[in-house]
Coordinates of C-alpha atoms and ligand atoms in Angstrom, one line a residue:
M1 CA -23.1 -63.7 201.8
A2 CA -22.5 -60.1 201.3
L3 CA -21.1 -56.8 203.1
I4 CA -24.4 -54.4 203.3
V5 CA -24.7 -51.3 204.4
H6 CA -28.2 -50.2 205.9
K7 CA -28.7 -46.8 206.1
Y8 CA -31.7 -45.4 208.9
G9 CA -32.3 -41.9 209.0
G10 CA -34.0 -39.5 212.0
T11 CA -37.6 -40.9 211.8
S12 CA -36.4 -44.1 212.1
M13 CA -34.6 -43.9 214.9
G14 CA -36.5 -41.6 216.7
S15 CA -37.8 -43.7 219.9
T16 CA -36.3 -46.9 221.9
E17 CA -39.2 -48.8 220.3
R18 CA -38.3 -47.7 216.8
I19 CA -34.6 -48.4 217.4
C20 CA -35.8 -52.0 218.8
N21 CA -37.0 -52.3 215.0
V22 CA -34.4 -51.3 213.7
A23 CA -32.3 -53.8 215.3
K24 CA -34.5 -56.5 214.4
R25 CA -34.6 -56.1 210.8
V26 CA -30.5 -55.4 211.0
A27 CA -30.4 -58.8 212.6
K28 CA -32.8 -60.5 210.5
W29 CA -30.4 -59.1 207.3
A30 CA -27.2 -61.0 209.8
R31 CA -28.7 -64.0 210.4
A32 CA -29.7 -64.1 206.6
G33 CA -25.7 -64.4 206.6
H34 CA -25.0 -60.7 205.3
Q35 CA -21.7 -58.7 206.6
M36 CA -23.6 -55.6 207.9
V37 CA -22.6 -52.1 208.8
V38 CA -25.4 -49.6 209.9
V39 CA -24.8 -46.0 210.1
P40 CA -27.9 -44.1 212.0
S41 CA -28.7 -40.6 211.7
A42 CA -29.5 -39.0 215.3
M43 CA -33.0 -39.6 216.9
S44 CA -35.2 -37.0 215.1
G45 CA -35.3 -33.8 216.1
E46 CA -31.9 -34.1 218.0
T47 CA -29.9 -32.4 216.2
N48 CA -32.5 -29.0 215.5
R49 CA -32.3 -29.7 219.5
L50 CA -28.5 -29.3 220.0
L51 CA -28.5 -26.7 217.5
G52 CA -31.3 -24.5 218.7
L53 CA -30.0 -24.6 222.1
A54 CA -26.4 -23.0 220.7
R55 CA -28.9 -20.2 219.1
E56 CA -30.4 -19.6 222.6
L57 CA -26.7 -19.0 223.8
A58 CA -26.1 -16.7 220.9
P59 CA -28.4 -15.4 218.4
A60 CA -27.1 -12.5 217.4
K61 CA -23.8 -14.1 215.7
P62 CA -23.4 -15.7 212.5
T63 CA -23.2 -19.3 213.1
D64 CA -20.5 -20.2 211.2
A65 CA -18.7 -17.7 214.2
Y66 CA -18.8 -21.2 216.6
G67 CA -18.1 -23.7 213.6
R68 CA -16.1 -25.6 215.5
E69 CA -18.2 -26.2 218.8
L70 CA -21.4 -26.6 216.7
D71 CA -19.8 -30.0 215.1
M72 CA -18.5 -30.5 218.6
L73 CA -22.5 -30.6 220.0
A74 CA -24.0 -31.8 217.0
A75 CA -21.7 -34.5 216.4
T76 CA -23.5 -35.9 220.2
G77 CA -27.1 -37.0 218.0
E78 CA -25.3 -39.5 216.3
Q79 CA -22.9 -40.7 218.8
A80 CA -26.3 -41.2 221.1
S81 CA -28.3 -42.9 218.5
S82 CA -25.4 -45.4 217.1
A83 CA -24.7 -46.6 221.0
L84 CA -27.8 -47.2 221.6
L85 CA -28.6 -49.2 218.7
A86 CA -25.8 -50.9 219.6
I87 CA -27.4 -51.9 223.2
A88 CA -30.3 -52.9 220.8
L89 CA -29.0 -55.3 219.2
Q90 CA -27.0 -56.7 221.8
A91 CA -30.1 -57.1 223.3
E92 CA -31.4 -58.8 220.7
G93 CA -28.7 -61.4 221.0
M94 CA -26.6 -59.6 217.9
P95 CA -23.0 -59.2 218.7
S96 CA -22.7 -55.2 217.7
V97 CA -19.8 -52.3 218.7
S98 CA -21.0 -48.9 217.8
Y99 CA -17.9 -46.2 216.9
A100 CA -17.6 -42.4 216.8
G101 CA -16.9 -41.2 213.0
W102 CA -13.3 -40.7 214.9
Q103 CA -13.0 -44.1 216.1
V104 CA -13.3 -45.6 212.6
P105 CA -11.7 -42.7 212.3
I106 CA -13.9 -41.5 208.6
R107 CA -11.0 -38.3 208.0
T108 CA -12.4 -34.6 206.6
D109 CA -11.2 -31.6 205.7
S110 CA -11.4 -28.6 208.2
A111 CA -15.1 -27.0 206.9
Y112 CA -17.1 -26.9 210.0
T113 CA -20.7 -27.7 209.7
K114 CA -20.2 -28.4 206.2
A115 CA -16.9 -31.0 205.8
R116 CA -16.3 -33.4 203.4
I117 CA -14.9 -36.7 204.2
E118 CA -11.6 -36.9 202.8
S119 CA -10.6 -41.2 203.7
I120 CA -11.8 -44.0 205.1
D121 CA -9.9 -46.3 207.2
D122 CA -12.0 -49.8 207.2
T123 CA -9.4 -51.4 209.2
R124 CA -10.7 -51.8 212.3
V125 CA -14.2 -52.1 211.2
R126 CA -13.3 -55.2 208.9
A127 CA -11.9 -56.5 211.8
D128 CA -15.2 -56.8 213.8
L129 CA -17.1 -57.8 210.4
D130 CA -14.7 -60.5 210.7
A131 CA -15.1 -61.6 214.0
G132 CA -19.2 -61.9 213.5
K133 CA -20.8 -58.2 215.0
V134 CA -22.5 -55.8 213.7
V135 CA -21.0 -52.6 212.9
I136 CA -22.7 -49.2 213.5
V137 CA -20.4 -46.2 212.2
T138 CA -22.0 -42.7 213.2
G139 CA -23.2 -40.8 210.6
F140 CA -22.8 -37.0 209.9
Q141 CA -19.6 -37.0 211.5
G142 CA -15.8 -36.7 211.5
I143 CA -12.3 -35.7 212.1
D144 CA -9.8 -33.6 210.5
D145 CA -6.1 -33.5 210.5
E146 CA -5.9 -31.8 213.7
G147 CA -8.5 -34.4 215.7
H148 CA -11.2 -31.9 215.6
I149 CA -14.8 -33.6 215.2
T150 CA -16.3 -32.5 212.2
T151 CA -20.1 -32.7 210.5
L152 CA -21.5 -33.3 207.0
G153 CA -23.6 -30.7 206.6
R154 CA -27.5 -31.0 207.4
G155 CA -28.6 -35.1 206.4
G156 CA -25.1 -36.0 205.7
S157 CA -25.8 -39.4 207.3
D158 CA -26.5 -40.3 203.7
T159 CA -22.9 -39.3 202.5
S160 CA -21.5 -40.6 205.8
A161 CA -23.6 -44.2 204.7
V162 CA -22.1 -44.3 201.0
A163 CA -19.0 -43.3 201.8
V164 CA -18.4 -46.1 204.1
A165 CA -20.0 -48.5 201.9
T166 CA -17.5 -47.0 199.1
A167 CA -14.5 -47.7 201.6
L168 CA -15.6 -51.2 202.1
K169 CA -16.7 -52.1 198.5
A170 CA -20.1 -53.0 200.1
H171 CA -22.4 -55.1 197.9
E172 CA -24.9 -52.7 198.4
C173 CA -26.0 -49.5 200.4
L174 CA -29.5 -49.4 201.6
I175 CA -31.1 -45.7 202.7
F176 CA -33.9 -46.7 205.0
T177 CA -36.1 -43.6 205.8
D178 CA -39.8 -42.2 206.5
V179 CA -40.5 -42.4 202.7
D180 CA -40.6 -45.6 200.5
G181 CA -38.5 -44.2 197.6
V182 CA -38.0 -41.4 195.2
Y183 CA -40.8 -40.2 193.8
T184 CA -42.3 -38.2 190.1
T185 CA -42.9 -35.6 192.3
D186 CA -43.7 -35.2 196.0
P187 CA -46.5 -36.5 196.7
R188 CA -47.3 -33.3 199.0
V189 CA -47.2 -31.2 196.7
V190 CA -48.9 -33.9 194.4
P191 CA -51.0 -36.3 195.2
E192 CA -50.7 -37.9 192.1
A193 CA -46.6 -38.6 192.4
R194 CA -45.9 -42.1 191.4
R195 CA -43.1 -43.9 192.8
L196 CA -39.9 -45.1 190.9
K197 CA -39.0 -48.6 190.3
T198 CA -35.8 -47.2 189.4
V199 CA -33.9 -44.0 188.7
S200 CA -30.5 -43.5 186.6
F201 CA -27.8 -42.2 189.1
E202 CA -27.7 -39.0 186.6
E203 CA -30.9 -37.9 187.0
M204 CA -31.1 -38.2 190.6
L205 CA -28.2 -36.0 191.0
E206 CA -30.1 -34.0 189.8
M207 CA -33.3 -34.5 191.9
A208 CA -30.9 -34.3 195.0
S209 CA -30.0 -30.9 193.9
L210 CA -32.9 -29.9 193.0
G211 CA -34.6 -29.8 196.0
S212 CA -36.1 -33.4 196.3
K213 CA -35.1 -34.5 199.9
V214 CA -34.8 -37.7 199.7
L215 CA -31.3 -37.6 199.9
Q216 CA -28.4 -35.5 200.8
I217 CA -26.5 -34.3 197.4
R218 CA -23.1 -35.1 198.2
S219 CA -24.5 -38.8 198.8
V220 CA -25.2 -38.8 195.7
E221 CA -22.1 -37.7 194.0
F222 CA -20.6 -40.2 195.8
A223 CA -22.1 -43.4 195.0
G224 CA -21.9 -42.0 191.3
K225 CA -18.4 -41.7 191.2
Y226 CA -17.4 -44.8 192.9
K227 CA -20.6 -46.7 191.8
V228 CA -22.2 -48.1 194.8
P229 CA -25.4 -49.1 193.7
L230 CA -27.6 -47.1 195.9
R231 CA -31.8 -48.2 197.5
V232 CA -33.9 -46.1 199.2
L233 CA -37.0 -47.5 200.7
S234 CA -39.0 -47.7 203.4
S235 CA -38.1 -48.6 207.6
F236 CA -41.7 -48.7 207.6
T237 CA -42.4 -52.0 207.1
P238 CA -42.4 -54.6 209.4
W239 CA -39.5 -55.3 210.3
D240 CA -39.8 -59.1 209.7
I241 CA -40.5 -58.4 206.1
D242 CA -39.6 -61.1 203.7
I243 CA -35.9 -60.3 203.4
D244 CA -35.9 -60.8 199.0
Q245 CA -38.9 -59.1 199.3
E246 CA -37.3 -56.3 201.3
A247 CA -34.3 -56.4 199.5
R248 CA -36.0 -55.6 196.1
S249 CA -38.7 -52.9 197.7
G250 CA -38.2 -49.0 196.8
T251 CA -36.2 -47.0 194.5
L252 CA -32.6 -48.2 192.9
I253 CA -30.6 -45.9 191.8
T254 CA -29.1 -47.2 188.5
F255 CA -26.0 -46.8 186.5
E256 CA -27.1 -48.4 183.3
E257 CA -29.6 -47.0 181.2
D258 CA -32.2 -49.3 180.5
E259 CA -34.7 -50.1 178.3
Q260 CA -37.7 -49.2 180.3
M261 CA -35.8 -45.8 180.8
E262 CA -35.6 -45.4 177.4
Q263 CA -39.4 -44.8 177.1
A264 CA -39.8 -41.5 179.3
I265 CA -38.6 -38.7 178.6
V266 CA -39.4 -36.6 182.2
S267 CA -38.6 -38.8 184.9
G268 CA -39.4 -36.3 187.3
I269 CA -39.9 -32.8 188.7
A270 CA -38.1 -31.6 190.4
F271 CA -38.3 -27.8 192.8
S272 CA -36.3 -25.8 195.4
R273 CA -37.6 -23.0 198.1
E274 CA -34.4 -22.5 198.4
E275 CA -33.2 -20.3 196.0
A276 CA -32.2 -16.8 196.0
K277 CA -31.5 -14.1 193.1
I278 CA -29.3 -11.3 192.9
S279 CA -28.4 -9.0 189.9
V280 CA -25.6 -6.9 189.6
L281 CA -26.2 -4.4 187.9
G282 CA -24.4 -2.0 185.4
V283 CA -21.4 -4.0 185.0
P284 CA -18.1 -3.1 182.5
D285 CA -18.6 -6.1 180.7
R286 CA -14.7 -6.5 180.3
P287 CA -13.2 -10.0 180.6
G288 CA -12.6 -11.5 184.0
I289 CA -16.6 -9.9 185.0
A290 CA -17.6 -13.2 185.7
Y291 CA -15.0 -14.5 188.0
Q292 CA -14.2 -11.2 189.9
I293 CA -17.8 -11.9 190.5
L294 CA -18.3 -15.3 191.5
G295 CA -14.7 -15.8 192.3
A296 CA -15.6 -13.9 195.8
V297 CA -19.1 -15.5 196.5
A298 CA -17.1 -18.7 195.9
D299 CA -14.1 -17.8 198.1
A300 CA -16.8 -17.2 200.7
N301 CA -17.7 -21.1 200.3
I302 CA -21.3 -19.5 198.6
E303 CA -22.4 -22.3 196.2
V304 CA -24.2 -20.3 193.2
D305 CA -26.4 -22.2 191.0
V306 CA -28.3 -20.2 188.2
I307 CA -25.9 -17.8 186.1
I308 CA -27.0 -15.6 183.6
Q309 CA -25.5 -12.8 182.1
N310 CA -27.0 -10.3 179.4
I311 CA -26.3 -9.0 176.5
S312 CA -24.3 -5.8 176.8
K313 CA -25.5 -2.1 176.3
D314 CA -23.0 0.6 175.8
G315 CA -20.2 -1.2 177.5
K316 CA -22.1 -2.5 180.7
T317 CA -23.9 -5.4 181.3
D318 CA -25.8 -6.9 183.9
F319 CA -25.2 -10.2 185.6
S320 CA -27.6 -12.4 187.6
F321 CA -27.2 -15.4 189.8
T322 CA -28.6 -17.4 192.4
V323 CA -27.9 -18.7 196.1
N324 CA -29.3 -20.6 199.1
R325 CA -31.7 -18.1 200.3
A326 CA -29.9 -18.9 203.5
D327 CA -26.6 -17.4 202.2
Y328 CA -28.6 -14.1 200.7
A329 CA -28.2 -11.3 203.2
R330 CA -24.5 -12.8 203.2
T331 CA -23.8 -12.7 199.6
V332 CA -25.5 -9.2 199.0
D333 CA -23.1 -7.1 201.9
L334 CA -20.1 -8.9 200.4
L335 CA -21.0 -7.5 196.7
K336 CA -22.0 -4.6 198.3
D337 CA -18.6 -4.0 200.8
K338 CA -16.4 -5.9 198.3
V339 CA -16.8 -6.5 194.6
L340 CA -19.2 -3.4 193.8
P341 CA -16.4 -1.0 194.2
A342 CA -13.7 -3.1 192.6
L343 CA -15.5 -3.5 189.6
G344 CA -17.6 0.2 189.3
A345 CA -20.3 -1.6 189.0
Q346 CA -23.9 0.3 189.3
E347 CA -26.3 -2.0 191.7
V348 CA -26.3 -5.0 193.3
K349 CA -30.7 -6.0 194.0
G350 CA -31.7 -9.2 195.2
D351 CA -35.2 -11.5 195.5
P352 CA -34.8 -14.0 198.2
K353 CA -38.2 -14.8 197.5
T354 CA -38.2 -16.7 194.7
C355 CA -37.9 -20.7 193.4
K356 CA -36.8 -23.3 190.8
V357 CA -38.1 -26.0 189.9
S358 CA -37.2 -28.2 187.1
I359 CA -38.1 -31.1 184.7
V360 CA -35.6 -33.8 184.4
G361 CA -34.6 -37.2 182.5
I362 CA -32.1 -38.4 180.8
G363 CA -34.8 -38.6 177.7
M364 CA -34.4 -35.5 177.1
R365 CA -30.6 -36.1 175.8
S366 CA -32.0 -37.9 172.4
H367 CA -35.8 -35.8 172.4
V368 CA -35.5 -32.4 171.4
G369 CA -39.1 -29.3 172.0
I370 CA -38.7 -30.8 175.7
A371 CA -38.1 -27.6 177.2
S372 CA -40.5 -25.6 175.2
Q373 CA -43.5 -28.1 176.6
M374 CA -42.6 -26.5 180.0
F375 CA -42.6 -23.6 178.6
R376 CA -46.1 -23.3 177.2
C377 CA -47.0 -25.2 179.8
L378 CA -46.0 -22.1 182.3
A379 CA -47.4 -19.5 180.2
E380 CA -50.7 -21.2 180.2
E381 CA -50.8 -21.5 183.8
G382 CA -50.0 -17.4 183.7
I383 CA -46.3 -17.9 185.4
N384 CA -43.5 -15.6 184.2
I385 CA -40.6 -16.8 183.8
Q386 CA -37.4 -14.7 185.3
M387 CA -34.4 -17.5 184.5
I388 CA -33.9 -20.3 182.5
S389 CA -31.0 -23.1 182.8
T390 CA -30.1 -26.2 180.9
S391 CA -28.4 -29.0 181.3
E392 CA -28.9 -32.5 179.2
I393 CA -31.2 -34.1 181.0
K394 CA -32.7 -30.9 182.7
T395 CA -35.0 -28.0 182.4
S396 CA -34.8 -25.4 185.4
V397 CA -36.9 -22.7 185.5
V398 CA -36.7 -19.6 188.3
I399 CA -39.8 -18.1 188.9
D400 CA -41.8 -16.7 192.1
E401 CA -42.4 -18.8 195.3
K402 CA -45.9 -17.8 195.4
Y403 CA -46.7 -20.0 192.1
M404 CA -44.1 -23.0 192.8
E405 CA -46.7 -25.8 193.8
L406 CA -48.9 -24.8 190.9
A407 CA -46.2 -24.9 188.7
V408 CA -45.2 -28.5 189.5
R409 CA -48.5 -29.5 189.4
A410 CA -49.1 -28.3 186.3
L411 CA -46.1 -29.9 185.0
H412 CA -46.2 -33.6 186.5
K413 CA -49.6 -33.4 184.4
T414 CA -48.4 -32.4 181.7
F415 CA -45.2 -34.7 181.0
G416 CA -47.4 -37.9 181.9
L417 CA -46.3 -38.2 185.2
D418 CA -49.4 -38.2 186.8
Q419 CA -50.9 -42.1 188.6
S420 CA -53.2 -42.2 186.1
G421 CA -50.9 -41.5 183.0
N422 CA -48.3 -43.8 181.4
G423 CA -44.7 -42.5 182.1
K424 CA -42.0 -45.1 183.1
N425 CA -42.1 -47.5 185.7
A426 CA -45.7 -47.5 186.9
Q427 CA -46.1 -48.7 190.0
S428 CA -49.6 -50.8 190.2
Ligands
LIG501 N1 -28.2 -35.6 212.0 C1 -28.2 -34.7 211.2 C2 -28.9 -33.9 210.5 O1 -30.4 -34.2 210.7 C3 -27.9 -35.5 209.9 C4 -29.2 -36.3 209.6 O2 -29.5 -36.6 209.9 O3 -28.3 -37.2 208.0 O4 -28.6 -32.9 209.2
MG502 MG1 -32.0 -37.4 205.4

């Protein structure tokens, strides 16, 4: 018997019929002797629908102005799906109880619409588990110190599930979703993409942060920090599939570099359309410049990604970085209004139509020349590279958005990741 956390995404919870399937699957695990905690997302489309209603009422203002109420609103989606799942389980003859984040409680900071989990009290959940109930905990939400409901950012139920698994020291956290695992790249862009049987936590972190939408990045960070075994698998298999087979399906996110992993140098191609490039031109080149520019951006709660500072000429330099496209206008305004005058810089320029494409693989640590292979591939396709950034296990380029798919396809092939290739972990 083990304590297992299941997380079901919006599509898996998308209709009463599907909720009924989730209930049957969860009941199967419970009847096999496991203590079960389930973290569901809102029914698919529900969070968008709710936030859309808010936009209808207040279209002109930045959504941040209504952060508290947006969280109050959006959190209802998970409350509804959790209660429905508890009802479905009870109808199955399986004792169960659902809790909203504040009832557990799941404590967060007060950053509305992107709150971070600070602690989870496991007392109530444990008592119910010990009483033989399946416990359902709403994803995506928590409560701050003042008792306000908060949400964790879009896709935040993954993080809720991993945090709950951590708090309960769960044996494994299974993320049931509408794809059957983590692929070498998005199969919608490259139909030849293959599913990985295992992926290291570090690779997954890069893939999640680079825009492979399978898991919310914070959930991967959380899992890495607390070493929660995490598996991504499909909720669209028949619910009564053999449980041992199910427990081994999908993609396991591993912490140890096993032998298999030694073989592949590049495990996947990640990409993000959400990258917008901003340059501050003619910045006086003196100590503290990066802090003055990026400090102001960070204070406004805007995340910066790739950063480049050019070599200086006549005491001036150019400073470029990328932000999420949704933060683009706000960042440009902030720089123009506050930073430029204080710095004595000449100009802020930007291009919101850029994207980032990356090759990811822990094998890159021990192999040289991988980046140049990437650059050659892009050169052969006639794709201009605007920015480059590297880490031990990835190389990313910022390019014009219109070449994104071409770049991803070409790199996927170059690094032998196509189905016909013989990269690691091949699924037959
Ligand atoms: N329902 C929330 C969203 O759509 C959280 C989640 O599904 O993970 O972003
Ligand atoms: Mg999701």
